[in-house]
mmCIF file of the C-alpha atoms, coordinates in Angstrom:
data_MODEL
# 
_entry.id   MODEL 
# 
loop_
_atom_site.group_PDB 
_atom_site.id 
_atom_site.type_symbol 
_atom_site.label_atom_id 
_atom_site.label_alt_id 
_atom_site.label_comp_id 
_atom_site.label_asym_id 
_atom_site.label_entity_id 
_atom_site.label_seq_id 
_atom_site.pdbx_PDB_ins_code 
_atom_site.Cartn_x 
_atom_site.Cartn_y 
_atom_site.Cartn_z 
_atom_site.occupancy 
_atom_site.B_iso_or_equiv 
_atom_site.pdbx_formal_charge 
_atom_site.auth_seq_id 
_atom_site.auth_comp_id 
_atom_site.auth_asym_id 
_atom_site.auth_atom_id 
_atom_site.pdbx_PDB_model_num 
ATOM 1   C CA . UNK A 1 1   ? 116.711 153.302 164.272 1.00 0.00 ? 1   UNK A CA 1 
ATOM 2   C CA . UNK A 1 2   ? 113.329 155.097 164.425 1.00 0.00 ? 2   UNK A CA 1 
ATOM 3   C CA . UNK A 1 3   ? 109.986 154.078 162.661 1.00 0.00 ? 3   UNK A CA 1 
ATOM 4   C CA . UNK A 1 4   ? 110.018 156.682 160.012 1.00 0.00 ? 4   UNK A CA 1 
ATOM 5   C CA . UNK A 1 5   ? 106.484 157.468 157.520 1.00 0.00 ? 5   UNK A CA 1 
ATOM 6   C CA . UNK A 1 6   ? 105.252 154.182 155.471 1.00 0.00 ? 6   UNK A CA 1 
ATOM 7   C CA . UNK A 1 7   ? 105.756 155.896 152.252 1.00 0.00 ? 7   UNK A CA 1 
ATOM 8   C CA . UNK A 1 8   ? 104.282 153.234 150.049 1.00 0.00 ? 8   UNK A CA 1 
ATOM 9   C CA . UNK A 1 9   ? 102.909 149.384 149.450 1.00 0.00 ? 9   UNK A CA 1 
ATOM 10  C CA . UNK A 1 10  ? 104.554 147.881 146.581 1.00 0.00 ? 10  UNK A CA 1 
ATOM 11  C CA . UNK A 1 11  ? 102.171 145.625 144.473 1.00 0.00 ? 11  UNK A CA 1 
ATOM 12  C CA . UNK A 1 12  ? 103.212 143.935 141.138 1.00 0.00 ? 12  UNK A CA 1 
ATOM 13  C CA . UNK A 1 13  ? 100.846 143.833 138.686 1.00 0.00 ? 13  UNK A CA 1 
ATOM 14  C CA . UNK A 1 14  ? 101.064 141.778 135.272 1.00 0.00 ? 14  UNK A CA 1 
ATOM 15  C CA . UNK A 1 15  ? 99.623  144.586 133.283 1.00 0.00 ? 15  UNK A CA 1 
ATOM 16  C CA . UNK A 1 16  ? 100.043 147.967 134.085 1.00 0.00 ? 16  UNK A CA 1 
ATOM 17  C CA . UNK A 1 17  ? 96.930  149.284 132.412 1.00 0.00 ? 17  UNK A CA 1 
ATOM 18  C CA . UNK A 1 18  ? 94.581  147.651 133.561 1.00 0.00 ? 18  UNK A CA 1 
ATOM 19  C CA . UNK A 1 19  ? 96.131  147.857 137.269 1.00 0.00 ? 19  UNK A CA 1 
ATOM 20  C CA . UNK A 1 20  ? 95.743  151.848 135.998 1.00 0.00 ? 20  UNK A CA 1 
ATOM 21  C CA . UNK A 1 21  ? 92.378  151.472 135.604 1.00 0.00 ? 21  UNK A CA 1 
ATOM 22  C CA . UNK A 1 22  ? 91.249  149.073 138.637 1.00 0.00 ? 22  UNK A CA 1 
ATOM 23  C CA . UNK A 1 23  ? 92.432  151.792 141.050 1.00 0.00 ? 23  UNK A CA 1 
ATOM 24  C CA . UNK A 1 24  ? 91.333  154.764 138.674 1.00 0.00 ? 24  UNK A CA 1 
ATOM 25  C CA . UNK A 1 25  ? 87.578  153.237 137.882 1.00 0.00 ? 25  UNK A CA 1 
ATOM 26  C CA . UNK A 1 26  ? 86.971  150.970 140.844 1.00 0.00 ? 26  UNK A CA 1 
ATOM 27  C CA . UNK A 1 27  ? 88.669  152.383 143.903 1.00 0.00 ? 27  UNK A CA 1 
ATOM 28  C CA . UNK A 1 28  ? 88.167  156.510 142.316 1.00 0.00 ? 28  UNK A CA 1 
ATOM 29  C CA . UNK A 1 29  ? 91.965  157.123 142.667 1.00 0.00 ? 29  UNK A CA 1 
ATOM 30  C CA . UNK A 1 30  ? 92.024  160.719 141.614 1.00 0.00 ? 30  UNK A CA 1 
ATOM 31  C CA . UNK A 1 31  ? 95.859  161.260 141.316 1.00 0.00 ? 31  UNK A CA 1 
ATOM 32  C CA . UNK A 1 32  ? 97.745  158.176 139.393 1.00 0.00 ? 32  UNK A CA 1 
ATOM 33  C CA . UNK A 1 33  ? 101.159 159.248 137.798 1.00 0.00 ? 33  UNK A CA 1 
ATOM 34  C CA . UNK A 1 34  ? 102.176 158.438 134.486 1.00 0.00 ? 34  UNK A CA 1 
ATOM 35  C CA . UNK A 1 35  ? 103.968 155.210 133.927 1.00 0.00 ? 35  UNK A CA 1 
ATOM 36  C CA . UNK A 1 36  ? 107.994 154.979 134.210 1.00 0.00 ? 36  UNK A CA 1 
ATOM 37  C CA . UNK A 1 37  ? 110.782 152.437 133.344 1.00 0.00 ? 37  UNK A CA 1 
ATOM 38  C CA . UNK A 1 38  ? 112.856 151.896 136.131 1.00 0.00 ? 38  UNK A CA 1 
ATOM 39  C CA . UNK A 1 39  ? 115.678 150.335 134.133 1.00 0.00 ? 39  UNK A CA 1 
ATOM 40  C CA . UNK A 1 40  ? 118.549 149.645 136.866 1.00 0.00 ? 40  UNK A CA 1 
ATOM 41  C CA . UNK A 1 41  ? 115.126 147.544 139.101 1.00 0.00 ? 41  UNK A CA 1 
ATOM 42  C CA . UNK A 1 42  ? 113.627 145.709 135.829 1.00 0.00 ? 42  UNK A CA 1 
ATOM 43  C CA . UNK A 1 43  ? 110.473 147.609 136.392 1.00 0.00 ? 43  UNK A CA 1 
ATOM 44  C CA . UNK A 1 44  ? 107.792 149.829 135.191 1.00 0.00 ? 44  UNK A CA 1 
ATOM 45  C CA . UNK A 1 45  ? 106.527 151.988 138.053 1.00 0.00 ? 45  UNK A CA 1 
ATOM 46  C CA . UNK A 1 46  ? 103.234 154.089 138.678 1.00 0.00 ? 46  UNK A CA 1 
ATOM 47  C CA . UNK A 1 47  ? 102.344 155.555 141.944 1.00 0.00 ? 47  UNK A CA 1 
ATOM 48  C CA . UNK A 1 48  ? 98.601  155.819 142.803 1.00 0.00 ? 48  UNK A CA 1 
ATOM 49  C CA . UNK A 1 49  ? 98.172  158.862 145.252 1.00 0.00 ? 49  UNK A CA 1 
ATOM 50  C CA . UNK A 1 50  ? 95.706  158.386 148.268 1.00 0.00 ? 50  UNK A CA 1 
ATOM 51  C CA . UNK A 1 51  ? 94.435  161.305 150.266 1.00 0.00 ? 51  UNK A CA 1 
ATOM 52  C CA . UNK A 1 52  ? 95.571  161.573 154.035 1.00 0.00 ? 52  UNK A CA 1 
ATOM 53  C CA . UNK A 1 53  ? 93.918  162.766 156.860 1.00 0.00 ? 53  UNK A CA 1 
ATOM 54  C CA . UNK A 1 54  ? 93.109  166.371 157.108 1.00 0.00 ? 54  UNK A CA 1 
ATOM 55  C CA . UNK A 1 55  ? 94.532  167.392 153.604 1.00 0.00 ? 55  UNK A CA 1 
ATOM 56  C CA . UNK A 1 56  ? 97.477  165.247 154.399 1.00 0.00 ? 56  UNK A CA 1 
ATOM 57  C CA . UNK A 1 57  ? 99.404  163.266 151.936 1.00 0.00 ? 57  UNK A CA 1 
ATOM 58  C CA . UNK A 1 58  ? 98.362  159.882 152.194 1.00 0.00 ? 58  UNK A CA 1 
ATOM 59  C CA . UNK A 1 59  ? 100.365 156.472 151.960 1.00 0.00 ? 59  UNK A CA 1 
ATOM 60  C CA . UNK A 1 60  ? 101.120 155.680 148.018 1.00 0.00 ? 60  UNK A CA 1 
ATOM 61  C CA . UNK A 1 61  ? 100.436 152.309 146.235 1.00 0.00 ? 61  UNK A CA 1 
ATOM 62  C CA . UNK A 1 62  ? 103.391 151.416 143.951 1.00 0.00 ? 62  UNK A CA 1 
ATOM 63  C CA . UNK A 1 63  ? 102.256 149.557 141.092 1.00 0.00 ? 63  UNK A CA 1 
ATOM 64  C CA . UNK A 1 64  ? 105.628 147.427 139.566 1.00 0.00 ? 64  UNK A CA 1 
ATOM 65  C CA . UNK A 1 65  ? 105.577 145.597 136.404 1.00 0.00 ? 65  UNK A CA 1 
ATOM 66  C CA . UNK A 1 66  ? 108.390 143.696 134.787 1.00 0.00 ? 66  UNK A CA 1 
ATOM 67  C CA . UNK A 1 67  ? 110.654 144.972 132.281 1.00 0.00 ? 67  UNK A CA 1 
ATOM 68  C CA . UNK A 1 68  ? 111.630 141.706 130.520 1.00 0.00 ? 68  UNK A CA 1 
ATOM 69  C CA . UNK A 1 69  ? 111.762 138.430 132.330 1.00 0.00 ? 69  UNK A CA 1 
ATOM 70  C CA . UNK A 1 70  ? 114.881 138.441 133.990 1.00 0.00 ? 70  UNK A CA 1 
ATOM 71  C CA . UNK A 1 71  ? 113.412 141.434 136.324 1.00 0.00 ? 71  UNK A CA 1 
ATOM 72  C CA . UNK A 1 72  ? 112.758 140.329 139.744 1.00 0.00 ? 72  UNK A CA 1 
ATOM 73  C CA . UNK A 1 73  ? 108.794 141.055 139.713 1.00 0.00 ? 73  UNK A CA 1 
ATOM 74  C CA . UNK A 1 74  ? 108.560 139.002 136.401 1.00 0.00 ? 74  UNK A CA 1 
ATOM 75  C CA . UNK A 1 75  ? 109.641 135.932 138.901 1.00 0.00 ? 75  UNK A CA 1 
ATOM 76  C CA . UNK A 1 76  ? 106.599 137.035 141.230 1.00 0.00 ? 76  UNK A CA 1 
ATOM 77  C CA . UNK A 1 77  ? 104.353 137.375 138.991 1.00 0.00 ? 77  UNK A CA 1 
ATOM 78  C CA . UNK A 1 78  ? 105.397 133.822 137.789 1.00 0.00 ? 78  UNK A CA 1 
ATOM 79  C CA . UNK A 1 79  ? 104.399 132.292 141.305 1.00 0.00 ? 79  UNK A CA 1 
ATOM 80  C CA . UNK A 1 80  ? 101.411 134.923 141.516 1.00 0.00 ? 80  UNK A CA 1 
ATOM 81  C CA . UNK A 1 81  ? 99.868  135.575 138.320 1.00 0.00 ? 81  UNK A CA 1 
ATOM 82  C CA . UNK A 1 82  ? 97.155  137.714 139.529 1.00 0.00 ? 82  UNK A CA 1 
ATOM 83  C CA . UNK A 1 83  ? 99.786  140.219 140.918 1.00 0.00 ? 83  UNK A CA 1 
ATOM 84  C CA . UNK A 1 84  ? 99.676  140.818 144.705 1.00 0.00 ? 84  UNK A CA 1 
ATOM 85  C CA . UNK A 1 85  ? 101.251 142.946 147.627 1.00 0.00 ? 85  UNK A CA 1 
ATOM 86  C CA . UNK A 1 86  ? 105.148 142.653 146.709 1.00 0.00 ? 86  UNK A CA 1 
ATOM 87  C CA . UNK A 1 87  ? 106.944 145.119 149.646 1.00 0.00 ? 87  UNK A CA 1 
ATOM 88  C CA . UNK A 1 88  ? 105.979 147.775 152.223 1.00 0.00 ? 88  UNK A CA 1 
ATOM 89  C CA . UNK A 1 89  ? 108.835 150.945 152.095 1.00 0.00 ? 89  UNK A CA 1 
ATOM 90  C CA . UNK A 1 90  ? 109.636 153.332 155.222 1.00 0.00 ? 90  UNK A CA 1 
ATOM 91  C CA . UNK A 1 91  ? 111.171 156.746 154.906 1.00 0.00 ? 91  UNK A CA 1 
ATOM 92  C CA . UNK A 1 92  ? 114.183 157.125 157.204 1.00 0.00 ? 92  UNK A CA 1 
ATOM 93  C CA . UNK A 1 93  ? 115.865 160.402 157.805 1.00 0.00 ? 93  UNK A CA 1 
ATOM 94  C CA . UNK A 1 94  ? 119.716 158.894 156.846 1.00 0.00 ? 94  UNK A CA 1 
ATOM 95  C CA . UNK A 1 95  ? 119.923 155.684 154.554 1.00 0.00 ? 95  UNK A CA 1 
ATOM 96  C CA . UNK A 1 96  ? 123.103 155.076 155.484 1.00 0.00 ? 96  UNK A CA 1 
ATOM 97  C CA . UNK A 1 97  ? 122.964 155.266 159.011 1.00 0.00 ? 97  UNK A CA 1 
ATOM 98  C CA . UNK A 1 98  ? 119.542 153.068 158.598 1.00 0.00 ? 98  UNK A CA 1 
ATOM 99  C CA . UNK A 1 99  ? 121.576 150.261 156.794 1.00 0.00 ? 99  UNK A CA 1 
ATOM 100 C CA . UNK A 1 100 ? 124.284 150.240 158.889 1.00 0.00 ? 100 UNK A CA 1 
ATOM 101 C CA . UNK A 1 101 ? 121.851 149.700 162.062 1.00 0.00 ? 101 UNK A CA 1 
ATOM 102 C CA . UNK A 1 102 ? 120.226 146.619 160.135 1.00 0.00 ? 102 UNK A CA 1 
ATOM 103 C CA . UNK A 1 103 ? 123.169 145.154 159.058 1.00 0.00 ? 103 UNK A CA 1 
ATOM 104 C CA . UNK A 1 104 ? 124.877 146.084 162.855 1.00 0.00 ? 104 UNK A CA 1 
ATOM 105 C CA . UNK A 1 105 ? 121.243 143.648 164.164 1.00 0.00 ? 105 UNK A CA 1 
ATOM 106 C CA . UNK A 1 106 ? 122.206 140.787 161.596 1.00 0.00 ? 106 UNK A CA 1 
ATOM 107 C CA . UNK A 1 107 ? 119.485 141.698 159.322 1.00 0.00 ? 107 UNK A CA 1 
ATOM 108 C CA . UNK A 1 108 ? 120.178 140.231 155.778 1.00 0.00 ? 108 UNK A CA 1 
ATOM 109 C CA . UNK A 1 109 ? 120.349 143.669 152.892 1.00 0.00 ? 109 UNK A CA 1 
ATOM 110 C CA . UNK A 1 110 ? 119.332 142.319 149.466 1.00 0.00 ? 110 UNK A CA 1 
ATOM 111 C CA . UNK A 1 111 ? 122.081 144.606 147.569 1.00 0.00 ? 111 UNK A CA 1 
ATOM 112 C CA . UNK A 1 112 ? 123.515 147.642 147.351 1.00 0.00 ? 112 UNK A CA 1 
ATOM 113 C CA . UNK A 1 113 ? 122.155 150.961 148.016 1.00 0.00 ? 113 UNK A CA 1 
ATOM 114 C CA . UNK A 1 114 ? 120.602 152.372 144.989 1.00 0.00 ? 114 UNK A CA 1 
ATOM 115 C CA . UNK A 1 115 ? 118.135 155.265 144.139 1.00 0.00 ? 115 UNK A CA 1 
ATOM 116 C CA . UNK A 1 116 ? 114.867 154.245 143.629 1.00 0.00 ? 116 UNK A CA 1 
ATOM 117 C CA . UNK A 1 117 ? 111.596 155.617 141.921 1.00 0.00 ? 117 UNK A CA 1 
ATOM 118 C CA . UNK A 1 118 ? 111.184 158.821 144.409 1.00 0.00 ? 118 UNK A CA 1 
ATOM 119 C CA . UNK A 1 119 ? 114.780 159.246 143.310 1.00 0.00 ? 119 UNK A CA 1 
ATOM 120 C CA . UNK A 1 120 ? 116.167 158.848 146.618 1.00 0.00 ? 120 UNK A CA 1 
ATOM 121 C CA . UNK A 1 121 ? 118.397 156.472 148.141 1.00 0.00 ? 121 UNK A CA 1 
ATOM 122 C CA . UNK A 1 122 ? 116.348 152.619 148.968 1.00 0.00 ? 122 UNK A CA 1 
ATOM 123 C CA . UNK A 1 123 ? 117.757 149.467 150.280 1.00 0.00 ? 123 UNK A CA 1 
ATOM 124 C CA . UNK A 1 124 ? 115.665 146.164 150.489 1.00 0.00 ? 124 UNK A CA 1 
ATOM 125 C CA . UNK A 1 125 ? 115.531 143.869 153.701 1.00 0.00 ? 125 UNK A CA 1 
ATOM 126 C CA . UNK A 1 126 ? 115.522 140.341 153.344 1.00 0.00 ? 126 UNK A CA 1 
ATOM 127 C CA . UNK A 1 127 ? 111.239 139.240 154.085 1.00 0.00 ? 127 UNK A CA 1 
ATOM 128 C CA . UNK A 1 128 ? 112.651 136.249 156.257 1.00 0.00 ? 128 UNK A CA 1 
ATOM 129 C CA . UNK A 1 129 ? 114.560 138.915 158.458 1.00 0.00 ? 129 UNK A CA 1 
ATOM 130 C CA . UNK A 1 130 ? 111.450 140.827 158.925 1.00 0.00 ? 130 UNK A CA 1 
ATOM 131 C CA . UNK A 1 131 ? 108.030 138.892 159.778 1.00 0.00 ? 131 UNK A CA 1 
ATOM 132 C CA . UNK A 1 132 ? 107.864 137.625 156.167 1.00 0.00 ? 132 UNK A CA 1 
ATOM 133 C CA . UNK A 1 133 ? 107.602 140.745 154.098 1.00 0.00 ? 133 UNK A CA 1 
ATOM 134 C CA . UNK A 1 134 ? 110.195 142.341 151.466 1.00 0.00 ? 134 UNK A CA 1 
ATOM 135 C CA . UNK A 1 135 ? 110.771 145.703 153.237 1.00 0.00 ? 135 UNK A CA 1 
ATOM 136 C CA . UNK A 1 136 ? 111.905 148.764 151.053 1.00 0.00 ? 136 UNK A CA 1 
ATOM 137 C CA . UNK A 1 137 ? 113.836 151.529 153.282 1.00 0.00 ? 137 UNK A CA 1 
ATOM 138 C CA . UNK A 1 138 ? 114.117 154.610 151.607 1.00 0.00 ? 138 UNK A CA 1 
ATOM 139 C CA . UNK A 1 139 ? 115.735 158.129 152.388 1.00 0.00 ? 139 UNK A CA 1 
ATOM 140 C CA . UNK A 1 140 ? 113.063 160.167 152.865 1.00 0.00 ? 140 UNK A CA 1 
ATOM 141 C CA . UNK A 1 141 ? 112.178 162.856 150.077 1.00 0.00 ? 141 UNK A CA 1 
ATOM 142 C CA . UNK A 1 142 ? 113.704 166.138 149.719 1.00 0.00 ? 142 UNK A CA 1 
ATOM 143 C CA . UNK A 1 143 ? 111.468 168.898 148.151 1.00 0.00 ? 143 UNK A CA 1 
ATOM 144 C CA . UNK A 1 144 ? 111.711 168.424 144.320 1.00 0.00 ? 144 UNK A CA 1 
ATOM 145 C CA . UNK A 1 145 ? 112.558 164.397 144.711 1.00 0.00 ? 145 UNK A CA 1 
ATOM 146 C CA . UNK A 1 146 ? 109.611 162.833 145.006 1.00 0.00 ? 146 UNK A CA 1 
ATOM 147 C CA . UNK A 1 147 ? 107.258 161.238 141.951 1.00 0.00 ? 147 UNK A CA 1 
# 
């Protein structure tokens, strides 16, 4: 396993609008993509684009709100009404060779293999399996995948 690009932070918000226009009118996030349902997750996703270094692309925020109540963030937002940091994601070149190596090191995969909101392949790691935080692995992007 090899430390591939942090492709995005994860935060749930409680309302996606106004998380829309935090980042648009207070931080001056340029590039914000237009709100999605992410049915299969429970979510409504947005990315919020940040510059990188020398014309780079930068690292993403993903902004997550719940679906209905049953959806996972809905429960987060529950114990954090404000919203807050809810994962950190890492591109890997082969998902499947990635989860294999976690689960091969005992490290707990919170369900199947599923695309995600770049449209690629994502797994979840268990936060108490590493240092406390909900980590998103993710194929990285092929030209013509990503949001």
């Amino acid at each position: 396993m090899k430390l591939g690009r942090m492709n995005h932070l994860g935060y749930a918000v409680p309302d996606m609008d106004a998380a829309i226009a935090h980042y648009r009118d207070v931080m001056g996030a340029e590039v914000i993509t237009e709100p999605f349902d992410l049915p299969e997750q429970g979510v409504k996703v947005c990315f919020v684009n940040t510059p990188g270094h020398a014309g780079t692309e930068g690292t993403q925020v993903e902004l997550l709100s719940p679906l209905s109540a049953e959806s996972p963030v809905a429960g987060f937002i529950a114990k954090n009404p404000l919203g807050g940091q809810h994962h950190v994601c890492f591109e890997v070149p082969d998902i499947a060779a990635a989860r294999a190596y976690f689960e091969g090191i005992g490290k707990r995969i919170l369900g199947p293999t599923r695309i995600g909101a770049h449209g690629t392949p994502i797994f979840f790691v268990h936060p108490k399996d590493m240092m406390g935080m909900l980590t998103e692995i993710m194929e990285s992007p092929r030209e013509g995948t990503a949001h």
